[in-house]
XYZ file of C-alpha atoms in Angstrom:
528
model
C -2.871 -9.708 -17.235
C -5.035 -9.064 -14.203
C -6.829 -11.644 -12.124
C -9.162 -10.789 -9.279
C -9.856 -13.260 -6.504
C -10.807 -13.370 -2.882
C -9.567 -15.384 0.054
C -6.995 -15.442 2.847
C -3.240 -15.313 2.382
C -2.578 -18.997 3.037
C -5.420 -20.099 0.749
C -3.986 -17.940 -2.041
C -0.455 -19.255 -1.552
C -1.475 -22.910 -1.467
C -4.244 -22.879 -4.081
C -4.409 -26.166 -5.979
C -6.637 -27.533 -8.700
C -8.908 -29.573 -6.461
C -6.429 -32.419 -6.071
C -7.011 -33.232 -2.425
C -10.260 -32.893 -0.575
C -9.922 -31.817 3.030
C -12.962 -32.783 5.055
C -13.051 -30.955 8.360
C -14.241 -33.333 11.066
C -13.837 -32.511 14.724
C -12.246 -35.481 16.367
C -10.539 -35.675 19.741
C -7.202 -37.249 18.859
C -3.527 -36.293 18.940
C -2.112 -37.087 15.506
C 1.251 -36.614 13.840
C 1.721 -37.491 10.151
C -0.868 -38.907 7.771
C -1.259 -41.500 5.059
C -0.602 -40.229 1.514
C -2.087 -41.404 -1.774
C -0.843 -41.369 -5.347
C -1.846 -40.871 -8.073
C -4.774 -38.557 -7.437
C -6.032 -38.598 -11.022
C -6.235 -41.606 -13.332
C -7.239 -41.409 -17.001
C -8.183 -44.619 -18.787
C -8.877 -44.870 -22.519
C -11.123 -47.823 -23.323
C -13.343 -49.418 -25.914
C -16.651 -51.118 -25.061
C -15.791 -54.588 -23.752
C -12.300 -53.631 -22.589
C -10.799 -54.610 -19.252
C -8.202 -52.277 -17.714
C -6.195 -52.245 -14.489
C -4.801 -49.444 -12.333
C -2.991 -49.164 -9.019
C -3.151 -46.865 -6.000
C -0.128 -46.499 -3.742
C -0.722 -45.617 -0.098
C 2.345 -44.145 1.592
C 2.657 -44.485 5.369
C 2.417 -41.849 8.044
C 4.110 -42.077 11.437
C 1.804 -44.685 12.858
C -0.273 -47.675 11.835
C -3.354 -46.471 9.982
C -6.431 -48.312 8.819
C -7.698 -46.891 5.517
C -11.141 -47.308 3.961
C -11.755 -47.056 0.218
C -15.217 -46.443 -1.251
C -16.718 -45.351 -4.553
C -18.439 -42.001 -5.033
C -19.752 -40.028 -7.972
C -18.712 -36.475 -8.854
C -21.172 -33.639 -9.473
C -19.807 -30.365 -10.816
C -21.107 -27.112 -9.347
C -21.555 -23.896 -11.375
C -18.439 -22.532 -9.605
C -16.359 -25.287 -11.229
C -15.828 -27.154 -7.954
C -16.679 -30.826 -7.595
C -19.115 -32.199 -5.064
C -18.628 -35.843 -4.097
C -21.751 -37.885 -3.428
C -22.325 -41.535 -2.508
C -23.007 -43.418 -5.705
C -25.483 -46.058 -6.766
C -24.647 -48.276 -9.775
C -28.357 -48.386 -10.600
C -28.359 -44.649 -11.381
C -24.635 -44.250 -12.088
C -23.657 -47.315 -14.142
C -19.948 -46.402 -14.293
C -19.681 -47.101 -10.554
C -20.330 -50.744 -11.383
C -17.434 -50.800 -13.826
C -14.795 -50.168 -11.136
C -13.768 -52.881 -8.703
C -11.144 -52.652 -5.964
C -9.291 -55.696 -4.699
C -9.616 -54.305 -1.161
C -11.950 -51.820 0.455
C -9.932 -51.683 3.664
C -6.176 -51.865 4.247
C -3.769 -51.334 7.128
C -0.801 -49.095 6.339
C 2.227 -49.738 8.555
C 5.072 -47.261 9.115
C 7.962 -47.671 6.689
C 6.090 -49.635 4.003
C 3.920 -48.555 1.084
C 0.744 -50.482 0.273
C -0.536 -51.108 -3.246
C -4.246 -51.416 -3.914
C -5.137 -52.705 -7.377
C -8.224 -51.665 -9.222
C -9.989 -53.205 -12.170
C -12.178 -51.470 -14.770
C -14.540 -53.583 -16.881
C -16.348 -51.608 -19.574
C -19.535 -53.371 -20.746
C -20.258 -53.816 -24.434
C -23.266 -51.516 -24.204
C -21.354 -48.736 -22.413
C -22.227 -45.273 -23.729
C -19.379 -43.319 -25.245
C -17.859 -40.363 -23.467
C -16.071 -39.481 -20.231
C -17.233 -41.310 -17.111
C -15.770 -40.237 -13.758
C -15.686 -42.450 -10.685
C -14.245 -41.102 -7.439
C -12.408 -43.372 -5.020
C -12.586 -41.879 -1.545
C -9.515 -42.858 0.463
C -10.279 -42.185 4.109
C -7.871 -42.948 6.944
C -9.589 -44.176 10.084
C -8.783 -42.250 13.254
C -9.795 -43.343 16.754
C -11.363 -40.775 19.070
C -9.426 -40.274 22.287
C -9.296 -37.417 24.767
C -6.771 -34.804 23.837
C -6.541 -32.363 20.971
C -8.753 -31.388 18.068
C -7.577 -32.687 14.700
C -8.790 -32.822 11.111
C -9.511 -35.948 9.117
C -7.983 -35.826 5.672
C -9.909 -37.540 2.877
C -8.364 -38.023 -0.574
C -10.609 -38.025 -3.642
C -8.949 -40.028 -6.417
C -10.667 -39.248 -9.727
C -10.774 -42.122 -12.209
C -11.927 -40.915 -15.630
C -12.877 -43.657 -18.087
C -12.948 -42.347 -21.640
C -15.052 -44.731 -23.744
C -14.543 -44.334 -27.470
C -17.612 -44.489 -29.688
C -18.054 -43.322 -33.303
C -19.538 -39.869 -33.659
C -18.390 -38.512 -30.305
C -17.830 -34.768 -30.502
C -17.549 -32.018 -27.888
C -20.582 -29.742 -27.812
C -20.791 -26.516 -25.845
C -23.936 -24.454 -25.369
C -23.886 -20.899 -24.054
C -26.358 -18.219 -23.074
C -25.793 -14.574 -23.960
C -23.280 -12.721 -21.757
C -24.655 -10.367 -19.117
C -23.355 -7.508 -16.981
C -23.858 -7.963 -13.240
C -23.048 -5.942 -10.106
C -21.307 -7.361 -7.044
C -21.952 -6.317 -3.437
C -19.906 -3.140 -3.973
C -21.785 -2.339 -7.205
C -18.647 -3.135 -9.161
C -19.485 -4.497 -12.626
C -18.577 -7.940 -13.854
C -19.401 -9.910 -16.982
C -20.870 -13.402 -16.727
C -21.924 -16.135 -19.112
C -23.506 -19.520 -18.468
C -22.160 -22.477 -20.456
C -23.299 -26.088 -20.602
C -21.549 -29.237 -21.755
C -24.114 -30.837 -24.060
C -21.904 -33.821 -24.898
C -20.737 -36.933 -23.100
C -17.094 -35.801 -23.148
C -15.117 -33.947 -20.500
C -13.011 -31.127 -21.927
C -11.478 -27.810 -20.808
C -13.261 -24.504 -21.382
C -11.996 -20.953 -21.063
C -13.190 -17.600 -22.239
C -12.677 -13.923 -22.714
C -15.100 -11.043 -23.137
C -14.760 -7.699 -24.847
C -16.834 -4.694 -23.781
C -17.280 -1.902 -26.326
C -19.206 1.336 -25.954
C -21.742 2.800 -28.393
C -18.895 4.311 -30.460
C -17.309 0.828 -30.831
C -14.380 1.829 -28.613
C -12.898 -1.011 -26.603
C -13.581 -0.464 -22.901
C -11.879 -3.604 -21.607
C -10.958 -7.187 -22.389
C -11.920 -9.449 -19.497
C -10.663 -13.025 -18.941
C -13.557 -15.330 -18.079
C -13.156 -18.282 -15.736
C -14.799 -20.020 -12.792
C -14.039 -19.185 -9.144
C -12.481 -22.655 -8.758
C -10.063 -22.001 -11.627
C -9.093 -18.567 -10.292
C -8.469 -19.983 -6.822
C -6.168 -22.565 -8.376
C -4.407 -19.987 -10.553
C -5.687 -21.574 -13.780
C -7.184 -19.943 -16.865
C -9.356 -22.909 -17.844
C -11.819 -25.247 -16.166
C -12.556 -28.871 -17.089
C -16.284 -29.126 -17.716
C -17.900 -32.491 -17.019
C -20.641 -34.052 -19.185
C -23.976 -32.357 -18.555
C -22.470 -29.750 -16.221
C -23.364 -26.078 -16.343
C -20.739 -23.498 -15.361
C -20.784 -19.766 -14.727
C -17.741 -18.053 -16.244
C -17.177 -14.509 -15.072
C -14.601 -11.762 -14.774
C -14.374 -8.392 -13.050
C -14.522 -5.138 -15.026
C -12.133 -2.495 -13.690
C -13.190 0.360 -15.960
C -16.167 2.614 -15.186
C -19.358 1.875 -17.127
C -21.377 5.101 -17.407
C -25.024 4.781 -18.486
C -25.409 3.812 -22.127
C -25.402 0.908 -24.528
C -22.529 -1.596 -24.633
C -21.669 -4.532 -26.858
C -20.591 -7.488 -24.720
C -18.997 -10.261 -26.777
C -17.826 -13.530 -25.218
C -15.221 -15.690 -26.956
C -15.340 -19.255 -25.640
C -12.598 -21.781 -26.401
C -13.107 -25.450 -25.588
C -11.847 -28.956 -26.302
C -9.072 -29.011 -28.908
C -9.309 -25.545 -30.427
C -13.084 -25.351 -30.920
C -14.749 -22.029 -30.262
C -18.090 -20.339 -29.714
C -18.973 -16.637 -29.841
C -21.918 -14.997 -28.091
C -22.785 -11.305 -28.414
C -25.289 -9.186 -26.500
C -26.177 -5.506 -26.450
C -26.586 -4.397 -22.837
C -28.001 -1.095 -21.606
C -26.452 0.239 -18.394
C -28.874 2.382 -16.403
C -28.136 5.325 -14.156
C -26.843 4.137 -10.759
C -26.583 0.493 -11.817
C -22.837 0.412 -11.164
C -20.422 2.410 -9.058
C -18.955 5.203 -11.133
C -15.650 7.019 -11.527
C -13.133 6.745 -8.715
C -15.437 4.443 -6.741
C -14.478 1.778 -9.259
C -10.858 2.493 -10.023
C -9.259 4.128 -7.005
C -9.095 1.283 -4.506
C -5.759 0.950 -2.681
C -4.963 -2.282 -4.519
C -5.439 -0.521 -7.884
C -2.727 1.981 -6.947
C -0.050 -0.667 -6.470
C 2.424 -0.732 -9.351
C 4.887 -3.438 -10.380
C 7.761 -2.992 -12.820
C 8.930 -4.404 -15.102
C 5.643 -5.779 -16.469
C 7.281 -9.108 -17.369
C 10.380 -11.182 -16.620
C 12.327 -12.306 -19.660
C 15.773 -13.733 -20.276
C 17.829 -15.405 -22.986
C 20.076 -18.050 -21.420
C 22.586 -20.598 -22.585
C 22.327 -24.042 -20.934
C 23.770 -23.649 -17.448
C 23.211 -19.878 -17.448
C 21.797 -17.835 -14.557
C 19.562 -14.764 -14.560
C 18.476 -12.739 -11.520
C 15.341 -10.645 -12.062
C 14.223 -7.803 -9.772
C 10.599 -6.616 -9.666
C 9.969 -3.300 -7.944
C 6.589 -2.978 -6.223
C 5.323 0.463 -5.181
C 2.315 1.219 -3.003
C 0.918 4.449 -4.470
C -2.113 4.481 -2.164
C -2.644 6.112 1.232
C -3.207 2.774 3.002
C -0.799 -0.020 3.989
C -0.989 -3.209 1.927
C 0.594 -6.650 2.124
C 2.258 -8.209 -0.922
C 2.523 -11.968 -1.446
C 4.565 -13.385 -4.332
C 4.115 -16.851 -5.800
C 5.332 -18.700 -8.872
C 2.628 -20.313 -10.981
C 2.477 -22.773 -13.867
C 0.992 -21.830 -17.222
C -1.122 -24.981 -16.888
C -0.833 -28.335 -15.090
C 1.767 -30.566 -16.774
C 2.628 -27.839 -19.280
C 5.484 -29.187 -21.374
C 7.332 -25.880 -21.649
C 6.982 -24.865 -18.021
C 9.809 -22.662 -16.777
C 9.070 -23.891 -13.247
C 9.468 -27.567 -14.139
C 12.294 -27.423 -16.650
C 14.449 -24.735 -14.985
C 15.367 -23.896 -11.415
C 13.251 -20.868 -10.525
C 13.262 -19.527 -6.959
C 12.030 -16.559 -4.997
C 14.931 -15.091 -3.050
C 14.153 -13.788 0.403
C 10.683 -13.598 1.935
C 7.750 -14.222 -0.378
C 5.595 -11.721 1.514
C 6.135 -8.240 2.904
C 4.191 -5.198 4.096
C 4.227 -1.942 2.136
C 3.406 1.335 3.820
C 1.835 4.158 1.776
C 4.118 5.575 -0.924
C 6.792 3.005 -0.091
C 8.534 0.553 -2.404
C 9.611 -3.061 -2.011
C 11.053 -5.647 -4.332
C 10.716 -9.274 -5.322
C 13.840 -11.099 -6.507
C 13.563 -14.131 -8.781
C 16.547 -16.290 -9.768
C 16.387 -18.445 -12.904
C 18.985 -21.165 -13.526
C 19.011 -23.207 -16.761
C 20.183 -26.855 -16.520
C 23.144 -27.726 -18.720
C 21.164 -30.350 -20.650
C 18.151 -28.130 -21.371
C 16.887 -28.300 -24.959
C 16.464 -25.221 -27.117
C 13.211 -23.262 -27.184
C 11.120 -21.141 -24.865
C 9.934 -21.839 -21.310
C 7.139 -19.936 -19.634
C 5.339 -19.313 -16.353
C 3.832 -16.618 -14.136
C 4.916 -14.534 -11.189
C 1.774 -13.589 -9.253
C 1.814 -10.617 -6.909
C -1.166 -10.747 -4.575
C -2.199 -7.450 -2.983
C -3.871 -8.009 0.388
C -5.819 -5.516 2.477
C -5.622 -7.129 5.897
C -6.260 -10.820 5.280
C -8.367 -10.289 2.141
C -6.948 -10.629 -1.358
C -7.948 -7.473 -3.221
C -6.082 -7.906 -6.489
C -3.525 -10.085 -8.264
C -0.987 -8.767 -10.732
C 0.281 -11.576 -12.979
C 3.664 -10.996 -14.597
C 4.657 -13.405 -17.390
C 8.008 -15.212 -17.144
C 9.754 -16.027 -20.431
C 13.121 -17.772 -20.835
C 14.517 -18.658 -24.275
C 17.364 -21.116 -24.904
C 18.553 -19.975 -28.362
C 18.869 -22.279 -31.345
C 17.255 -23.202 -34.653
C 13.712 -24.575 -34.742
C 10.962 -24.903 -37.359
C 8.048 -22.487 -37.082
C 4.828 -24.511 -37.064
C 1.182 -23.705 -36.393
C -2.171 -25.348 -37.088
C -5.501 -23.804 -38.045
C -8.141 -25.540 -35.935
C -11.518 -23.869 -36.229
C -13.467 -21.018 -37.807
C -16.372 -19.192 -36.217
C -18.166 -15.959 -36.966
C -20.622 -13.567 -35.389
C -22.692 -10.723 -36.798
C -21.964 -7.305 -35.376
C -22.869 -3.671 -35.834
C -19.953 -3.136 -38.212
C -20.236 -6.388 -40.172
C -19.151 -9.982 -39.653
C -16.488 -10.873 -37.124
C -14.407 -13.805 -38.402
C -12.541 -15.742 -35.718
C -9.877 -18.358 -36.485
C -8.535 -20.654 -33.753
C -4.784 -21.309 -34.116
C -2.493 -23.623 -32.159
C 1.220 -22.855 -31.866
C 3.323 -25.990 -32.473
C 6.610 -24.057 -32.360
C 8.845 -24.445 -29.254
C 8.749 -20.656 -28.676
C 5.946 -18.112 -28.594
C 4.905 -16.693 -31.951
C 2.897 -13.690 -33.170
C 1.105 -14.906 -36.293
C -0.830 -12.842 -38.801
C -2.921 -14.121 -41.662
C -5.459 -13.623 -44.380
C -8.870 -15.139 -44.994
C -10.348 -15.207 -48.484
C -14.065 -15.894 -48.879
C -15.137 -17.549 -52.106
C -18.870 -17.646 -52.921
C -20.673 -20.677 -54.307
C -20.399 -19.325 -57.880
C -16.602 -19.081 -57.573
C -16.443 -15.319 -57.176
C -14.274 -13.808 -54.448
C -16.480 -12.141 -51.844
C -13.533 -10.539 -50.073
C -10.040 -10.933 -48.688
C -9.437 -9.847 -45.093
C -6.437 -9.547 -42.805
C -6.294 -11.637 -39.614
C -4.550 -10.481 -36.457
C -4.338 -11.199 -32.751
C -6.918 -9.400 -30.585
C -6.071 -6.069 -28.969
C -3.843 -6.679 -25.957
C -2.666 -10.136 -27.098
C 0.911 -10.123 -28.350
C 1.745 -13.796 -28.923
C 0.713 -17.444 -28.611
C 2.683 -19.685 -26.249
C 3.955 -23.100 -27.402
C 1.219 -25.734 -27.390
C -1.469 -23.121 -26.716
C -4.293 -21.826 -28.875
C -5.441 -18.282 -29.527
C -7.837 -16.487 -31.820
C -6.987 -14.438 -34.885
C -9.722 -11.972 -35.815
C -10.871 -10.153 -38.951
C -13.861 -7.948 -39.664
C -15.740 -8.333 -42.958
C -18.650 -6.304 -44.331
C -22.057 -7.881 -43.919
C -22.181 -10.981 -46.105
C -25.030 -12.257 -48.225
C -26.793 -15.431 -47.144
C -25.108 -18.544 -48.528
C -22.195 -20.935 -48.214
C -18.661 -19.676 -48.634
C -15.323 -21.386 -48.959
C -12.926 -19.783 -46.481
C -9.279 -20.044 -47.549
C -7.069 -19.254 -44.556
C -3.334 -18.559 -44.638
C -1.038 -17.952 -41.629
C 2.290 -16.140 -41.613
C 4.946 -15.653 -38.936
C 7.606 -13.057 -39.654
C 6.616 -12.970 -43.306
C 6.938 -16.754 -43.675
C 3.877 -18.805 -44.569
C 3.450 -21.514 -41.932
C -0.053 -22.966 -42.418
C -3.049 -23.015 -44.732
C -6.546 -24.438 -44.370
C -9.913 -24.397 -46.064
C -13.148 -24.218 -44.059
C -16.811 -24.029 -44.987
C -18.648 -20.948 -43.754
C -22.462 -20.837 -43.724
C -24.124 -17.442 -43.503
C -27.749 -17.827 -42.545
C -30.482 -15.191 -42.538
C -30.147 -12.794 -39.576
C -27.901 -15.136 -37.574
C -24.949 -17.135 -38.815
C -23.137 -20.295 -37.884
C -20.088 -22.185 -39.001
C -20.719 -25.595 -40.467
C -19.286 -28.610 -38.717
C -15.703 -29.303 -39.771
């Protein structure tokens, strides 16, 4: 998998998912140490009329610190980042639901301070996800001396109010092809959260030429998610995001089918397809696209995998070669599959980079990254997963990131389980594309196949089609969802009963029945 991002070396190494807000303020003050805050995210499930409590813990720095706490609202930008604005309960009612026992506290060295909060949800509260931000701002006196930075923590309190009929809704425009400042092509799609719920969204696009040949599969995400090393972005109620991804292959003039697969909430999906005509000179062509120095860096093996007994140790060596005529800098980092991922190799095992995490590579030279993986003696059976990212820098700028999957399996016996979540379809030049969303509930990755049988309203079988993972996708990680695709001939208008069966290694693991509505010209899947 390839991810493209920009930014300096330290920003790439320390990328986080927007947990702490650093507000740069020029103050004249010598400071050592700072107040800390935990937790930085609080999720509260509530019914209208409920009263809930939470607690913030302020940990001391090296000196006495006065800390101010105030309520803000969060506005999500199209990049996926959050902007924090002073709130007004008159226009943002949820701000009036949160009360703090103190708005100002003194934190002394050697002693933590607890600040209790209270959430009162009114009976007429609208259902959905309501986010209130508690800004925790240490006070710093201005004295002659050095320049320092004031650190402000943004604690996000999300109040999820349950109401009947709540359902995630995602709207999306058609995907487009754009050119960056170097005339390199990228695909972009605008999505909007049309519901009152906050949920994650991720995407992928396929680009096919006029002969239906696959040009490239492109992961779609926001700049904020890429900076944090994540493949999905939480989308807030009413927010509109721009998901995009860089195309590495040349796009000569001609017609292309650009199809975006969007996954959101708990396995729901949306497909948008556009035919785009690329004009002469619209994008850089040939070697101008593909022959950058960063594209000529090679890493082998393409993944790190091991089978370990509890207590076992594996040492993995990745060779990195600079095949270009320019020097590059390589930075290695270990990355989670997702925050709080249950089967994280980085959380459940001892994974370390041996030696320096960064090194320079001269043209036609080779270096190596060494990763040690130690399994605890009490580790349960199953698979554990993560990423090794290799960032290729030209000077201080990140030009490319090679992401190598890490897979460690503790052998044993486990049931193979999967769940069929959603069915979507889209009309195409060669018929109907059927897309089934599947979640893997097995403790190891699986490679499912399947069949989908369409039964017409009169009981006749309209067709039986084989389902498989998309080109370039080999498996589904534990707890994750993926799409299984099938292509059917153009279907007559009407309602069909879709009977779906999943198999793993020849064993049937799941079945489901979904309603499929084919409408004139355009189609849609009925609500489950």
